[in-house]
């Protein structure tokens, strides 16, 4: 049994234009909002305000959120790019600030914490450099987690590896696609080498085709080239992120499945008892927001400074607000019970 993605859940890629590919997934940037003509700015301020009513600030709602969490276990899931680090031009020069790293380390002392990213697991581990968090790379297709009883259908995707806290399990449901992924990367590099600024990123079980540094008039050429390469690889899907096209094996596995998998392996699958808190900024994070919504308990939080279609219940403006939120979260836990008690509850000894 595999994880074949149903055709209906495949995402369609619209032609790339500035409008559907800016930082905020197609909405006006904050600068456009503040510098546009009065009527436009009034309209967009009004739409921002009404969006904020539907997705209130997680900082403003913090006390209310934590009141509901008092008797529950919180598990924290964090996306990387655009959440723990700001979006920058060069995808290889994305660094997490020391302050952010310290805040995540502190949160992970009190709550089981995982980073879920579209990057390769190794790369995101290299950026985050923390050993008290779990990592899921390649949009959740590469998870390093504690071992758990394996369901028969999943057995073939597991590899037992020695870890710092004993054995850990690598869960990699897209392993069989690795040779094809390498072929696609080669073809994409060849086909796009003449497009100035285009960049192919190997994310191990998926591929990113970046166009942040491509001239706008070349966007559609790049998109056509990527689509043409993929015509020979029907088992792969193309979707859009922030000035990036993401190519993934078409299996039924995304960040939402990764969140469920991690909750399960951490013994936190009971929705009545556990509140998953997921902070993310991109379209692929919506799969995790959807899972949390489906559980009926938990906090899906979107990072966005402009209104956008989302399943998240709360919002944070940018990574600096994420930092403030994480600091408040660990401070809240520290003040509500002693760390020693919590370490005993979670069986963690940091
Ligand atoms: O799931 P994520 O951790 O959010 O990864 C999604 C993509 O993030 C990276 O690209 C984005 O950030 C870059 C650096 O700020 C930026 O240059 C790029 O335009 C953004 O799309 C990463 O490089 C991609 O591989 C991930 O798919």
mmCIF file of N, CA and C and ligand atoms in Angstrom, residues 79-81 86-89 91 94 117-119 139 201 203 208 210 212 242-244 246 255 281-282, ligand 1:
data_model
loop_
_atom_site.group_PDB
_atom_site.id
_atom_site.type_symbol
_atom_site.label_atom_id
_atom_site.label_comp_id
_atom_site.label_asym_id
_atom_site.label_seq_id
_atom_site.Cartn_x
_atom_site.Cartn_y
_atom_site.Cartn_z
ATOM 1 N N UNK A 79 7.062 26.192 11.110
ATOM 2 C CA UNK A 79 7.592 26.186 9.761
ATOM 3 C C UNK A 79 8.911 26.992 9.812
ATOM 4 N N UNK A 80 9.751 26.865 8.767
ATOM 5 C CA UNK A 80 11.018 27.586 8.847
ATOM 6 C C UNK A 80 11.010 28.916 8.060
ATOM 7 N N UNK A 81 11.070 28.834 6.713
ATOM 8 C CA UNK A 81 11.198 30.073 5.921
ATOM 9 C C UNK A 81 9.958 30.951 6.051
ATOM 10 N N UNK A 86 13.174 35.577 8.186
ATOM 11 C CA UNK A 86 12.487 36.400 7.181
ATOM 12 C C UNK A 86 12.786 35.905 5.763
ATOM 13 N N UNK A 87 11.899 36.212 4.844
ATOM 14 C CA UNK A 87 12.130 35.851 3.439
ATOM 15 C C UNK A 87 13.223 36.753 2.869
ATOM 16 N N UNK A 88 14.230 36.121 2.255
ATOM 17 C CA UNK A 88 15.326 36.890 1.642
ATOM 18 C C UNK A 88 15.546 36.408 0.209
ATOM 19 N N UNK A 89 16.354 37.161 -0.552
ATOM 20 C CA UNK A 89 16.535 36.836 -1.966
ATOM 21 C C UNK A 89 17.256 35.514 -2.203
ATOM 22 N N UNK A 91 18.116 31.883 -1.245
ATOM 23 C CA UNK A 91 17.629 30.803 -0.362
ATOM 24 C C UNK A 91 18.736 30.115 0.449
ATOM 25 N N UNK A 94 19.812 32.117 4.375
ATOM 26 C CA UNK A 94 18.674 32.341 5.261
ATOM 27 C C UNK A 94 19.109 31.934 6.649
ATOM 28 N N UNK A 117 9.381 21.695 7.401
ATOM 29 C CA UNK A 117 9.808 22.608 6.339
ATOM 30 C C UNK A 117 9.769 21.954 4.954
ATOM 31 N N UNK A 118 9.732 22.809 3.934
ATOM 32 C CA UNK A 118 9.838 22.320 2.567
ATOM 33 C C UNK A 118 11.293 22.031 2.205
ATOM 34 N N UNK A 119 12.203 22.541 2.973
ATOM 35 C CA UNK A 119 13.635 22.303 2.729
ATOM 36 C C UNK A 119 13.993 20.847 3.006
ATOM 37 N N UNK A 139 8.722 18.956 2.979
ATOM 38 C CA UNK A 139 7.266 19.055 3.181
ATOM 39 C C UNK A 139 6.720 17.859 3.959
ATOM 40 N N UNK A 201 16.607 24.281 -6.493
ATOM 41 C CA UNK A 201 17.078 23.848 -5.168
ATOM 42 C C UNK A 201 16.695 22.386 -4.935
ATOM 43 N N UNK A 203 15.784 19.718 -2.653
ATOM 44 C CA UNK A 203 15.288 19.557 -1.278
ATOM 45 C C UNK A 203 15.099 18.078 -0.927
ATOM 46 N N UNK A 208 12.701 22.760 -5.553
ATOM 47 C CA UNK A 208 12.170 24.119 -5.670
ATOM 48 C C UNK A 208 12.770 24.795 -6.901
ATOM 49 N N UNK A 210 13.195 28.397 -8.064
ATOM 50 C CA UNK A 210 13.052 29.763 -7.547
ATOM 51 C C UNK A 210 13.017 30.794 -8.674
ATOM 52 N N UNK A 212 12.519 34.317 -7.592
ATOM 53 C CA UNK A 212 12.589 35.617 -6.901
ATOM 54 C C UNK A 212 13.536 36.577 -7.610
ATOM 55 N N UNK A 242 6.049 31.033 -2.362
ATOM 56 C CA UNK A 242 6.424 32.440 -2.472
ATOM 57 C C UNK A 242 7.572 32.601 -3.464
ATOM 58 N N UNK A 243 7.232 33.038 -4.661
ATOM 59 C CA UNK A 243 8.203 33.178 -5.746
ATOM 60 C C UNK A 243 9.013 31.898 -5.929
ATOM 61 N N UNK A 244 8.308 30.786 -5.847
ATOM 62 C CA UNK A 244 8.943 29.490 -6.025
ATOM 63 C C UNK A 244 7.894 28.515 -6.562
ATOM 64 N N UNK A 246 7.166 24.527 -6.556
ATOM 65 C CA UNK A 246 7.612 23.362 -5.788
ATOM 66 C C UNK A 246 7.172 22.083 -6.489
ATOM 67 N N UNK A 255 2.355 18.310 4.769
ATOM 68 C CA UNK A 255 2.707 18.784 6.120
ATOM 69 C C UNK A 255 1.627 18.390 7.137
ATOM 70 N N UNK A 281 3.668 30.185 7.273
ATOM 71 C CA UNK A 281 3.325 31.345 6.439
ATOM 72 C C UNK A 281 2.933 30.995 5.018
ATOM 73 N N UNK A 282 3.130 29.746 4.607
ATOM 74 C CA UNK A 282 3.027 29.476 3.174
ATOM 75 C C UNK A 282 1.834 28.588 2.843
HETATM 76 O O1 LIG B 1 8.210 25.110 4.214
HETATM 77 P P1 LIG B 1 9.166 26.248 4.262
HETATM 78 O O2 LIG B 1 10.215 26.089 5.312
HETATM 79 O O3 LIG B 1 8.460 27.569 4.356
HETATM 80 O O4 LIG B 1 9.888 26.213 2.836
HETATM 81 C C1 LIG B 1 9.252 26.733 1.669
HETATM 82 C C2 LIG B 1 10.317 27.198 0.686
HETATM 83 O O5 LIG B 1 11.162 28.073 1.444
HETATM 84 C C3 LIG B 1 12.336 28.559 0.807
HETATM 85 O O6 LIG B 1 11.977 29.503 -0.194
HETATM 86 C C4 LIG B 1 11.398 30.690 0.316
HETATM 87 O O7 LIG B 1 12.355 31.370 1.146
HETATM 88 C C5 LIG B 1 13.551 31.821 0.439
HETATM 89 C C6 LIG B 1 14.477 32.450 1.458
HETATM 90 O O8 LIG B 1 13.862 33.445 2.214
HETATM 91 C C7 LIG B 1 13.143 32.822 -0.649
HETATM 92 O O9 LIG B 1 14.289 33.246 -1.364
HETATM 93 C C8 LIG B 1 12.168 32.117 -1.613
HETATM 94 O O10 LIG B 1 11.709 33.046 -2.586
HETATM 95 C C9 LIG B 1 10.958 31.583 -0.829
HETATM 96 O O11 LIG B 1 10.081 30.843 -1.671
HETATM 97 C C10 LIG B 1 13.141 27.418 0.238
HETATM 98 O O12 LIG B 1 14.277 27.929 -0.433
HETATM 99 C C11 LIG B 1 12.299 26.531 -0.667
HETATM 100 O O13 LIG B 1 13.056 25.442 -1.115
HETATM 101 C C12 LIG B 1 11.123 26.014 0.156
HETATM 102 O O14 LIG B 1 10.305 25.211 -0.692
#
